[in-house]
Short mmCIF file of C-alpha atoms in Angstrom, two decimals:
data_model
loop_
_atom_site.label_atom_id
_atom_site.label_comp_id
_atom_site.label_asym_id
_atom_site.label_seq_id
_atom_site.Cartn_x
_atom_site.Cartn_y
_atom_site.Cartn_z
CA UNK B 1 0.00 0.00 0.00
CA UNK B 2 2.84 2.22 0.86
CA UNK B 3 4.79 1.60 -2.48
CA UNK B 4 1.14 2.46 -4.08
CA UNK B 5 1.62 5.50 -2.57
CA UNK B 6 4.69 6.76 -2.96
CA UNK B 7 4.54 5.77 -6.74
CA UNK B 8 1.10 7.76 -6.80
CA UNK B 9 3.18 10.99 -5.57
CA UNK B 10 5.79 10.84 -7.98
CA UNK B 11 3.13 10.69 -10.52
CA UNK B 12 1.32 13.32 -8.95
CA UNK B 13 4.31 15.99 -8.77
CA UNK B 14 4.67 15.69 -12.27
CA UNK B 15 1.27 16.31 -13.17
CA UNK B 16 1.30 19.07 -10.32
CA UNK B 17 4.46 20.73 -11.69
CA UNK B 18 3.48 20.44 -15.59
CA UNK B 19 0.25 22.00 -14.57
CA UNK B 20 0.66 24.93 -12.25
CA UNK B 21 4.30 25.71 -14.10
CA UNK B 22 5.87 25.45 -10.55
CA UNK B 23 9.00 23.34 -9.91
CA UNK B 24 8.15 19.61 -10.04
CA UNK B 25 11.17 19.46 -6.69
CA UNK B 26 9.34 21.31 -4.57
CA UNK B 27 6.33 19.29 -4.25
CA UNK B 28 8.56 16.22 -4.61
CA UNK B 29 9.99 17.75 -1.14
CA UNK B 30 6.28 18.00 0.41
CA UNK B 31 5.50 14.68 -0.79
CA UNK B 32 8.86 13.24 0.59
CA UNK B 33 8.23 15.03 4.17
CA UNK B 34 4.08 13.65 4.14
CA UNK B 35 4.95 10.03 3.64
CA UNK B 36 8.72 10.10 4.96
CA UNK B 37 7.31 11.33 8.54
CA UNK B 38 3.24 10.17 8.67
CA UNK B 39 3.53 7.20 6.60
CA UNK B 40 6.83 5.51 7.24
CA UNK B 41 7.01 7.22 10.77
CA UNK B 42 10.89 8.53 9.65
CA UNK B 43 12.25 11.16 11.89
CA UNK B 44 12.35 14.94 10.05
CA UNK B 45 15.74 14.74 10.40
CA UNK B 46 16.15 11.58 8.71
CA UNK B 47 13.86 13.30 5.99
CA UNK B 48 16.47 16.17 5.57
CA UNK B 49 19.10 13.47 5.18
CA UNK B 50 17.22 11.99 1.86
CA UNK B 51 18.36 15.28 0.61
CA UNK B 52 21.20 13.87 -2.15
CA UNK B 53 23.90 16.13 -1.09
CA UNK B 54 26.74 14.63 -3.10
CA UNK B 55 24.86 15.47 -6.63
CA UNK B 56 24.08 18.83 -5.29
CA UNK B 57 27.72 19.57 -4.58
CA UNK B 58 28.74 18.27 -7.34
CA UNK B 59 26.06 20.02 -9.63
CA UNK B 60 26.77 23.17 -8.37
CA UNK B 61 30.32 23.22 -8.02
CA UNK B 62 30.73 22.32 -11.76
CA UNK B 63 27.90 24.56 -13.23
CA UNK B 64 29.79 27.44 -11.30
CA UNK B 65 32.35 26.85 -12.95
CA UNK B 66 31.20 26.53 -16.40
CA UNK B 67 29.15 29.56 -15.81
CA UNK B 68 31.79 31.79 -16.15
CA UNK B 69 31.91 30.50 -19.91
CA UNK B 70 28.02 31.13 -20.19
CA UNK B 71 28.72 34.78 -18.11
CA UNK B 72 31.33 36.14 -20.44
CA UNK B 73 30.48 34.80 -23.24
CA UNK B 74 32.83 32.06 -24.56
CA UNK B 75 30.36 29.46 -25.53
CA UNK B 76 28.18 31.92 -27.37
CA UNK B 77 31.36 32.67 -29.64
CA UNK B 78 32.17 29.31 -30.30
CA UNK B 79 28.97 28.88 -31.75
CA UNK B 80 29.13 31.42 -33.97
CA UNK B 81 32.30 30.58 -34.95
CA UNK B 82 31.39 27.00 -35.92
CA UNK B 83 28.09 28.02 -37.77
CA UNK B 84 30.04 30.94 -40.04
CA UNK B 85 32.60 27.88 -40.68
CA UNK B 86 29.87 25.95 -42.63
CA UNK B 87 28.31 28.37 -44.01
CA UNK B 88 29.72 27.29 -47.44
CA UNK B 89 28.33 23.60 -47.01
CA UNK B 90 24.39 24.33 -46.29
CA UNK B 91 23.46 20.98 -46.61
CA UNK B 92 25.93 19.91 -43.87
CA UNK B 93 23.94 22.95 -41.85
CA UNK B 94 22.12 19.79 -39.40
CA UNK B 95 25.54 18.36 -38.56
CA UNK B 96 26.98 21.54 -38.07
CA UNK B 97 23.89 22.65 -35.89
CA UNK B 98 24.47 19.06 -34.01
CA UNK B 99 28.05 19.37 -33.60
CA UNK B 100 28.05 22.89 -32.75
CA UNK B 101 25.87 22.01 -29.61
CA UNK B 102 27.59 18.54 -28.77
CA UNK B 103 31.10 20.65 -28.45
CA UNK B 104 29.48 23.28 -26.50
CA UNK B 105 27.80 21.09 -23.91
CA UNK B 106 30.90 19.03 -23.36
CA UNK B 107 32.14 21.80 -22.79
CA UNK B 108 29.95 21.99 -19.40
CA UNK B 109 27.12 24.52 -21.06
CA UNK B 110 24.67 21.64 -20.35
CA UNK B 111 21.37 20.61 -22.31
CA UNK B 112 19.61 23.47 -21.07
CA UNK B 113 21.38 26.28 -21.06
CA UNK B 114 22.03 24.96 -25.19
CA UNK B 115 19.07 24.67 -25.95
CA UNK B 116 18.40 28.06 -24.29
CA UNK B 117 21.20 30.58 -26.45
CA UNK B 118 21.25 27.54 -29.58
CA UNK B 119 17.36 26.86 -30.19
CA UNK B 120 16.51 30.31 -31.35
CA UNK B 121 19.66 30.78 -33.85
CA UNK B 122 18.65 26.93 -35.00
CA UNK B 123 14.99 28.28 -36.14
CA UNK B 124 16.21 31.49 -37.34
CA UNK B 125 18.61 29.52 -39.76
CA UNK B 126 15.85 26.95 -40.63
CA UNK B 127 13.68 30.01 -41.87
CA UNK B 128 16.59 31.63 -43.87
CA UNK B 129 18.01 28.50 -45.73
CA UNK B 130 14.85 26.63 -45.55
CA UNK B 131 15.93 23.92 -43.29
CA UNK B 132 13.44 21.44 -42.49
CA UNK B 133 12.08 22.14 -38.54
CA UNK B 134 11.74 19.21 -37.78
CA UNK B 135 15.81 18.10 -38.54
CA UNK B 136 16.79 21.37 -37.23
CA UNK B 137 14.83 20.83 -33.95
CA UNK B 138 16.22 17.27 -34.09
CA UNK B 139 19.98 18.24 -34.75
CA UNK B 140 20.35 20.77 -31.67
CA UNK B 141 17.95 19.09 -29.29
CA UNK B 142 20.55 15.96 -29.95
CA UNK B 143 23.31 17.71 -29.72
CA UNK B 144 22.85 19.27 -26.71
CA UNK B 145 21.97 16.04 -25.08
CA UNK B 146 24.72 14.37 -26.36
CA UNK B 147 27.62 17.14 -25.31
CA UNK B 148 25.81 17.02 -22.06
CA UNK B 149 26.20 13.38 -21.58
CA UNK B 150 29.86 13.32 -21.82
CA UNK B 151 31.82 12.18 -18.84
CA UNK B 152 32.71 15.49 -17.49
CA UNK B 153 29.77 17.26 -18.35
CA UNK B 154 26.53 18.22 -16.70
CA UNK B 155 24.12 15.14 -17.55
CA UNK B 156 27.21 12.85 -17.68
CA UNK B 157 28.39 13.63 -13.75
CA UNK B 158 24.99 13.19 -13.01
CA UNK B 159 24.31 9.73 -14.53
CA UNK B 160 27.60 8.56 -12.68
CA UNK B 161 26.97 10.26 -9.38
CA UNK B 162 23.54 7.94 -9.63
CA UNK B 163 25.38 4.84 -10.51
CA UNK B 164 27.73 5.08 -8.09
CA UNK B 165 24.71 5.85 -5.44
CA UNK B 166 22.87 2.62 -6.29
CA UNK B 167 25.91 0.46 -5.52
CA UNK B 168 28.72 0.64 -8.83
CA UNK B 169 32.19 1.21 -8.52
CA UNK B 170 33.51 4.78 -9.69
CA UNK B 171 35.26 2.65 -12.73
CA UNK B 172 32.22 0.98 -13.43
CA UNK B 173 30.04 4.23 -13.37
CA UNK B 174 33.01 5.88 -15.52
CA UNK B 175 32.56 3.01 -18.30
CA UNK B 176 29.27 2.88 -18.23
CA UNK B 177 29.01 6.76 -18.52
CA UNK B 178 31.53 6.78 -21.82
CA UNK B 179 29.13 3.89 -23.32
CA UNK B 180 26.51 6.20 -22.57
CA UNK B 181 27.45 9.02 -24.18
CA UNK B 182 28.84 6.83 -27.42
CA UNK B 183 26.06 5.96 -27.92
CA UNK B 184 24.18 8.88 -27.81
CA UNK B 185 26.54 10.52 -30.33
CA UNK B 186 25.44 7.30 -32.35
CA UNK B 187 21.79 7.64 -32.69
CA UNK B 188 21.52 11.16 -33.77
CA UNK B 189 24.15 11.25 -35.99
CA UNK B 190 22.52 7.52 -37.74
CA UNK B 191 18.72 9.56 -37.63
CA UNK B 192 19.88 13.24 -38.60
CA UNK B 193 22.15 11.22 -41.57
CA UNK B 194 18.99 9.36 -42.72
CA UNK B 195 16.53 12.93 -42.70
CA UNK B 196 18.77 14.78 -44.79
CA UNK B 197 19.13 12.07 -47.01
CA UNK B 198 15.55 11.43 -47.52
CA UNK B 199 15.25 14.90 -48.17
CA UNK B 200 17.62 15.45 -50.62
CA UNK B 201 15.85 12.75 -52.53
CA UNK B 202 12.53 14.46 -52.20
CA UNK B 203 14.15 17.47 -53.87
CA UNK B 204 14.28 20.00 -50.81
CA UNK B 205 16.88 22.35 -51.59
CA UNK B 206 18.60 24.55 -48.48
CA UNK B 207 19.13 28.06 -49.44
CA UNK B 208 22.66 29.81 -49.24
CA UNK B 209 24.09 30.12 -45.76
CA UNK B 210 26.50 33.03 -47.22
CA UNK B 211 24.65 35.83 -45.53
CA UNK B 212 26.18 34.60 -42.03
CA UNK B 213 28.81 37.12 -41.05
CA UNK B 214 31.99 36.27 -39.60
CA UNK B 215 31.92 36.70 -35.92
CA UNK B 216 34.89 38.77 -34.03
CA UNK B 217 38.08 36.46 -32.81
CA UNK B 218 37.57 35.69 -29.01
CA UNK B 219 38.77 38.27 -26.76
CA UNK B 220 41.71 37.88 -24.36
CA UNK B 221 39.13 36.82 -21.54
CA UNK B 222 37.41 34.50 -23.57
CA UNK B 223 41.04 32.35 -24.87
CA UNK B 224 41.64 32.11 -21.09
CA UNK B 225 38.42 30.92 -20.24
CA UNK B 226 38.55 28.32 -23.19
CA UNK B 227 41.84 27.12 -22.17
CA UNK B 228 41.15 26.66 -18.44
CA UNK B 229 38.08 24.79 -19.37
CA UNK B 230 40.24 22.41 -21.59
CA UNK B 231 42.62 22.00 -18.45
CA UNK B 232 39.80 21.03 -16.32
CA UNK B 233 38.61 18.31 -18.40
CA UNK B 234 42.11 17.08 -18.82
CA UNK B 235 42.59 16.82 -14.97
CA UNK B 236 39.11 15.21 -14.65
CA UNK B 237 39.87 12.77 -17.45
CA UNK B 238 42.88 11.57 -17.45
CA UNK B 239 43.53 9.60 -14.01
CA UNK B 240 40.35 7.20 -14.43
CA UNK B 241 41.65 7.22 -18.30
CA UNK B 242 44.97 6.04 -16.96
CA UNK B 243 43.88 3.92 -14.40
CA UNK B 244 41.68 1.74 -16.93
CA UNK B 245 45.17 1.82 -18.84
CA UNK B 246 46.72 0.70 -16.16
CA UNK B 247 45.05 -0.76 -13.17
CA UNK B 248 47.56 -1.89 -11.40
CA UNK B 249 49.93 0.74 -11.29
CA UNK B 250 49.52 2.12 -7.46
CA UNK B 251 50.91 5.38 -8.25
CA UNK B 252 47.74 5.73 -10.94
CA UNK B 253 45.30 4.24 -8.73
CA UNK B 254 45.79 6.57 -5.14
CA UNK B 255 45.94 9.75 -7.57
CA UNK B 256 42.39 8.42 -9.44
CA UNK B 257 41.13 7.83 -5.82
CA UNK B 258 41.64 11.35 -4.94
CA UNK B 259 40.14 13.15 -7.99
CA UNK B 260 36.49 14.47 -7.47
CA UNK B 261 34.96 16.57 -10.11
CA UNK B 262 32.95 18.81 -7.85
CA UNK B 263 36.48 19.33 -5.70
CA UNK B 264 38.15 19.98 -8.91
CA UNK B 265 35.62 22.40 -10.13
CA UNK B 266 35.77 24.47 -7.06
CA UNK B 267 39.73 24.94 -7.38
CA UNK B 268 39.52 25.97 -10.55
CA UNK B 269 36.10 28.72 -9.76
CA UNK B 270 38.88 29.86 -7.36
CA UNK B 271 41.55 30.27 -10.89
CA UNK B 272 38.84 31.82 -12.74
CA UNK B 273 38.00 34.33 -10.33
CA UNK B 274 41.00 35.40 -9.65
CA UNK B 275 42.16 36.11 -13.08
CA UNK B 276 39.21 38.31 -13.77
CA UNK B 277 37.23 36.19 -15.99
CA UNK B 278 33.34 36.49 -14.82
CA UNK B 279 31.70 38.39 -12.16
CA UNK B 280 31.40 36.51 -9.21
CA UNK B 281 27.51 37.36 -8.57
CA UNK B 282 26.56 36.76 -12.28
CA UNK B 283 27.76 33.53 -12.30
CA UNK B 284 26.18 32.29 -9.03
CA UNK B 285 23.25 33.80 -10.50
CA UNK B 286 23.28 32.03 -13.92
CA UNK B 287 23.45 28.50 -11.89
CA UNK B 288 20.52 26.12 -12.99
CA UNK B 289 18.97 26.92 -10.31
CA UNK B 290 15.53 24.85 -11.11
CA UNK B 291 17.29 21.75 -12.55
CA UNK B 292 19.16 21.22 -9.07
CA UNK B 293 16.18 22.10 -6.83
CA UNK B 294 14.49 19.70 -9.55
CA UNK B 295 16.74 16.62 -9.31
CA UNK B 296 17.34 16.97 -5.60
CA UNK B 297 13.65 16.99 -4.66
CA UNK B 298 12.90 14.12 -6.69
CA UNK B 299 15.96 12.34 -5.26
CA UNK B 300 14.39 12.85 -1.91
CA UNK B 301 11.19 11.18 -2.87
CA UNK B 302 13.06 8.55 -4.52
CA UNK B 303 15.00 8.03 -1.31
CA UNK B 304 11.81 7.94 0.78
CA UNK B 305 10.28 5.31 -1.85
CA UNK B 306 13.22 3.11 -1.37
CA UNK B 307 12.57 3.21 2.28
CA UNK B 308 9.24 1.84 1.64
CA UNK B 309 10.06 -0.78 -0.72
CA UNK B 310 9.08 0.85 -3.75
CA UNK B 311 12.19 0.18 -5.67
CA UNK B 312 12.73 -3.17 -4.35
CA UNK B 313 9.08 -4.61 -5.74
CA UNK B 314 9.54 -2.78 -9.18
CA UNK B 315 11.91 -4.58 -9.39
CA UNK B 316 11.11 -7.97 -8.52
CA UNK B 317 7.94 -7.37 -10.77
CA UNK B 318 10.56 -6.54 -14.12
CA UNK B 319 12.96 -9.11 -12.89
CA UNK B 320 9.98 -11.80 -13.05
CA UNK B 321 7.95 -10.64 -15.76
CA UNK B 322 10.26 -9.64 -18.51
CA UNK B 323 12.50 -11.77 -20.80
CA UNK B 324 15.79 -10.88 -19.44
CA UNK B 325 16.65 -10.84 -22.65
CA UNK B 326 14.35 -7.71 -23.17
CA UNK B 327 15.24 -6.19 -19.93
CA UNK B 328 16.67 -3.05 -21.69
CA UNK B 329 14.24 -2.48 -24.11
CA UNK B 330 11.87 -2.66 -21.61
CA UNK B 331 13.69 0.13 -19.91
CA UNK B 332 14.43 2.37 -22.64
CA UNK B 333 10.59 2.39 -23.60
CA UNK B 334 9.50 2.96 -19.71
CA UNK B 335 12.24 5.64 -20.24
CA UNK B 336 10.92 6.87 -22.99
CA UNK B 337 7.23 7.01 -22.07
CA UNK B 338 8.69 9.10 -18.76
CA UNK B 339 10.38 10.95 -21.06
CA UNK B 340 6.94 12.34 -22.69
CA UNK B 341 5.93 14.74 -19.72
CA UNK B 342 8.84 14.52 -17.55
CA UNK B 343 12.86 15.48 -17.24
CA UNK B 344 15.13 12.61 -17.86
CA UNK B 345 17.57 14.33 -15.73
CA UNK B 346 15.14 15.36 -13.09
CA UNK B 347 12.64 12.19 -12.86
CA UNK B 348 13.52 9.79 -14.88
CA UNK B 349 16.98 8.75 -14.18
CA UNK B 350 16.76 9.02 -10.49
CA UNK B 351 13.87 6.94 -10.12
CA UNK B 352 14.93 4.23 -12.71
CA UNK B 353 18.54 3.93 -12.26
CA UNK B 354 18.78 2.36 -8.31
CA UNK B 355 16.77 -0.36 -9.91
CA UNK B 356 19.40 -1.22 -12.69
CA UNK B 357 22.50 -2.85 -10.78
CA UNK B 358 20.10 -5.64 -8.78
CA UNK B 359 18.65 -6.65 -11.84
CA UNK B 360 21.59 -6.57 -13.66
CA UNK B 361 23.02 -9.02 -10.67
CA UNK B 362 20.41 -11.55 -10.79
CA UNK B 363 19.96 -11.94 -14.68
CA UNK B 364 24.04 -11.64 -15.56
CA UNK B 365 23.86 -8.63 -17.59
CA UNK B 366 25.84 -5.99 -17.96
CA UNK B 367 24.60 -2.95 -16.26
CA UNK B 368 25.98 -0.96 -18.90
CA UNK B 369 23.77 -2.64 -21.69
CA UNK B 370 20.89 -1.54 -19.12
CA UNK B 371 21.70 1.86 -18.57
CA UNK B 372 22.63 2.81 -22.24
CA UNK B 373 18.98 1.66 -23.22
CA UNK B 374 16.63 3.67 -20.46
CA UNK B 375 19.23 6.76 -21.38
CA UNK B 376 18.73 6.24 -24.90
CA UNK B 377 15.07 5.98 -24.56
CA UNK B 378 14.39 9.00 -22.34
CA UNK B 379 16.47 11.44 -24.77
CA UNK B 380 14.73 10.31 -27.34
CA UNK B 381 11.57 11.34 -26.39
CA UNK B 382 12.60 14.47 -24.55
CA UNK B 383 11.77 16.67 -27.44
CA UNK B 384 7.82 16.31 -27.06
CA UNK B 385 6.13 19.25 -26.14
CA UNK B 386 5.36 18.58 -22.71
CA UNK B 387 8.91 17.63 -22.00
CA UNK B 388 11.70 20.15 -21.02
CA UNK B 389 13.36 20.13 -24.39
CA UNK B 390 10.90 20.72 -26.65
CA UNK B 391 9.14 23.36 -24.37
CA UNK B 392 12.42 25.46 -24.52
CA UNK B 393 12.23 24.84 -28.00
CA UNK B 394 9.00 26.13 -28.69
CA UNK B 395 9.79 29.20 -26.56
CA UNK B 396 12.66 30.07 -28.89
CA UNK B 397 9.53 30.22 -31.58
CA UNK B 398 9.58 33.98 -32.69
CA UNK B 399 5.78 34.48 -33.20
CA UNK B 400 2.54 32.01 -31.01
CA UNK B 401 1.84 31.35 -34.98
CA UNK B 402 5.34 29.64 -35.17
CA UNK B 403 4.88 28.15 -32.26
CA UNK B 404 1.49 26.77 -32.91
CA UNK B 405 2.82 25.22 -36.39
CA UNK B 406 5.89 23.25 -34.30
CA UNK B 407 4.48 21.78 -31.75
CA UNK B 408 2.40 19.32 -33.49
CA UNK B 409 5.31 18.79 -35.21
CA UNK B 410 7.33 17.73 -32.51
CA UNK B 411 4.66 15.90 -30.68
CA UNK B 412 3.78 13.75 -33.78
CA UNK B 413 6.71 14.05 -36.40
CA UNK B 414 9.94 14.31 -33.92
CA UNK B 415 9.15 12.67 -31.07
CA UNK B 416 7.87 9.07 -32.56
CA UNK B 417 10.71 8.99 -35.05
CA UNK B 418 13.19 9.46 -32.14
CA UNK B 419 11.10 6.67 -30.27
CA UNK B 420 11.47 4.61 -33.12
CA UNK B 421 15.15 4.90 -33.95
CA UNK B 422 15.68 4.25 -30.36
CA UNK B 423 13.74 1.20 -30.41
CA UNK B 424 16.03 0.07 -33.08
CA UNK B 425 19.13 0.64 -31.64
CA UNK B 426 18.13 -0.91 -28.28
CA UNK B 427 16.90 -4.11 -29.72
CA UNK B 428 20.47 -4.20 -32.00
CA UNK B 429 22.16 -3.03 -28.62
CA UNK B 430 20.29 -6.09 -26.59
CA UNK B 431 21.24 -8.65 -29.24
CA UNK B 432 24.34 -8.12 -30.76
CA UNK B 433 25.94 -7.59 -27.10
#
C-alpha cells in the first residue's frame, strides 16, 4: 500500500508541476516530508538526510564553474564561430547545428542552457536557408543532449553520481558513462544522416548560408576561459583514463582515488575568479537553479520510496515478468514514455537507475547494456512538447503562430521517429551484445 503510494506521488508531482508551471522538486519535497514522517514514521531529520547532497555539490560546483563561460560569453562565440565555418556547405547545416551544440555542452554549457542561447539561432537559420524544422529541432535538441552526456559534463556527472549511489564502482560508473554518451553521439548522428538524405531525394533544396557574417576572434578573456576549461577536463579525465590503462599501477590508482569533479571544479572557480574572468555574482546567478532544486527533490522522494520498498518490488515485478533478454528495451521504452511529460535528468533517471545494478546481478547482464537503453530511450523522447526540451524549444519560436505550427510537429513528427530509432538501436544493442 505504501509503495502504491509513494509511486502515486511521484506521478502526482509531475502532473502538479506540468500544470501549475511550478518546480516539479518542490512538491517532490512535500511529498517526501508527508509520507517520509506520517507514513513511514521517519524522523524529520532523517527526511532532511534523503536530501542527495553529493549530486548537489557536485552540480553546483561544476555549473559554477562553467558559468563563467556562459557569463562572459565564450560558448556563445564558439557557436558562432562553428556556424560561419559551414556556411559554405548548407546541406551539412544539421551536422553543423548538431556538432556545434555537442562541443558546446561538453564543454559543461549543459542541455539546457544549449538549448536556451542555440534553439533560437537553430529556427532562425531553418527560416533563412529553408531547413526542415523538424531536422533542425532534431539536430540541436541531440546535440545538446549528447555534449551534455559526456563524462565530465553536466548530464554525464549526473548519470555517474547515480550509478555510483545505487551500488557501482567509480570505474564501473566511468565506463558505463563513456558507453553512454557513445552511444548517444550514435543515434543522432545515424537519424539526422537518414533525414537529410531522404530529403535530398525528395528534392528539398537549403538556401545559401553566405549571408552569415563572420563573428569577431575571441577576446583575451574569452582564450583564457577556453583554455582553463580544456585544463579542467584534462585533470578530470585523465587519471580514471589512466587507471583503466593501467590498473595496477599504485601510483595511478591513489591519484584516481583522490580526484572528485565537484572538488576539482571548485579549485579551478577559485583560478577563474581570480584572473578576472566572470563576475562573481553573475555567475552564481546564472546556476541552474531549477534543474538542481528539480533533481534533488525528486531524489528525496526517490529516497523515501526506497525506504518503503518501492524500488525493491519494481523490481522484482521486471525481474519476473520480462525476458531478461528484453530487460533493456523494456527500460528504454519505460524511459521513454517518462520521457513524454517529464525530465530525464530530473525524474527519470533518479527513479529508474537504483533499480538497474540488482537486476543486472540476478539476470548476468551488464549494467551498462541496461543503462545505455533507459538513457537512450528517455532522450529520445525528450523533445515532445510537454517535455523540457521541446518546451524550450518552442519558446525560442519567434511568433505564437510559429509556435502553434511546431508543436504538433514535434509531438507527432519528432518525437515518434526518435522513439522509433531508439527502439532500433536498443533491440540491435540487446542482441548483438
Amino acid at each position: 500500500m505504501m509503495s502504491l503510494i509513494v509511486v502515486a506521488a511521484i506521478v502526482v508531482s509531475i502532473i502538479l508541476g506540468y500544470r501549475t508551471k511550478i518546480n516539479i522538486g518542490l512538491f517532490a519535497i512535500a511529498f517526501a516530508y508527508l509520507i517520509g514522517s506520517f507514513g513511514l514514521g521517519l524522523n524529520p531529520k532523517e527526511v532532511i538526510a534523503t536530501w542527495p547532497l553529493s549530486i548537489f555539490f557536485i552540480i553546483f560546483s561544476v555549473c559554477l564553474f562553467y558559468s563563467f563561460a556562459i557569463v562572459n560569453g565564450t560558448l556563445e562565440k564558439l557557436a558562432e564561430q562553428l556556424m560561419y565555418r559551414c556556411r559554405n556547405f548548407p546541406s551539412l547545416l544539421p551536422f553543423a547545428i548538431f556538432f556545434a551544440a555537442v562541443i558546446i555542452s561538453a564543454l559543461g554549457a549543459g542541455y539546457y542552457t544549449v538549448l536556451a542561447f542555440m534553439a533560437p539561432i537553430t529556427l532562425l537559420l531553418c527560416e533563412r536557408t529553408k531547413l526542415s524544422l523538424i531536422i533542425g529541432a532534431m539536430a540541436v535538441n541531440y546535440g545538446a543532449l549528447a555534449g551534455a552526456n559526456f563524462v565530465s559534463s553536466q548530464s554525464g556527472i549526473i548519470f555517474r553520481t547515480l550509478m555510483m549511489e545505487s551500488g557501482l564502482s567509480e570505474n564501473e560508473a566511468f565506463v558505463n558513462s563513456a558507453g553512454i554518451f557513445a552511444s548517444t553521439m550514435i543515434v543522432p548522428i545515424v537519424v539526422i544522416g537518414a533525414l537529410v538524405l531522404f530529403n535530398r531525394k525528395k528534392g528539398a533544396v537549403l538556401a545559401s548560408m553566405e549571408h552569415i557574417e563572420c563573428p569577431t576572434p575571441l577576446n583575451k578573456e574569452q582564450k583564457s576561459t577556453l583554455l582553463l576549461t580544456l585544463i579542467m577536463m584534462a585533470t578530470v579525465l585523465l587519471p580514471p583514463i589512466t587507471h583503466l590503462l593501467l590498473p595496477g599501477n599504485e601510483a595511478v590508482a591513489f591519484v584516481n582515488s583522490k580526484v572528485n569533479i565537484g572538488l576539482i571544479a571548485s579549485i579551478f572557480s577559485v583560478i577563474a575568479l581570480l584572473m578576472r574572468l566572470g563576475d562573481q555574482g553573475k555567475a552564481i546567478a546564472s546556476l541552474p537553479w531549477g534543474t538542481i532544486i528539480m533533481i534533488c527533490g525528486v531524489g528525496m522522494l526517490i529516497s523515501v520510496a526506497i525506504k518503503a520498498g518501492t524500488i525493491d518490488q519494481l523490481g522484482s515485478w521486471i525481474d519476473t515478468n520480462i525476458p531478461p533478454a528484453l530487460i533493456p528495451v523494456a527500460f528504454g521504452i519505460a524511459a521513454a514514455l517518462m520521457s513524454l511529460f517529464a525530465s530525464t535528468l530530473g525524474v527519470v533517471s533518479p527513479a529508474l537507475f537504483p533499480l538497474v545494478p540488482p537486476i543486472a546481478a540476478s539476470l548476468s547482464i551488464d549494467p551498462m547494456i541496461i543503462f545505455i537503453g533507459l538513457v537512450v530511450g528517455a532522450q529520445a523522447t525528450s523533445i515532445s512538447p510537454f517535455s523540457s526540451g521541446g518546451s524550450l524549444i518552442l519558446g525560442s519560436c519567434p511568433t505564437e503562430d510559429a509556435r502553434a505550427g511546431l508543436l504538433p510537429k514535434l509531438l507527432f513528427k519528432a518525437a515518434p521517429l526518435g522513439f522509433g530509432a531508439a527502439l532500433v538501436f536498443n533491440l540491435l544493442l540487446t542482441f548483438v551484445f
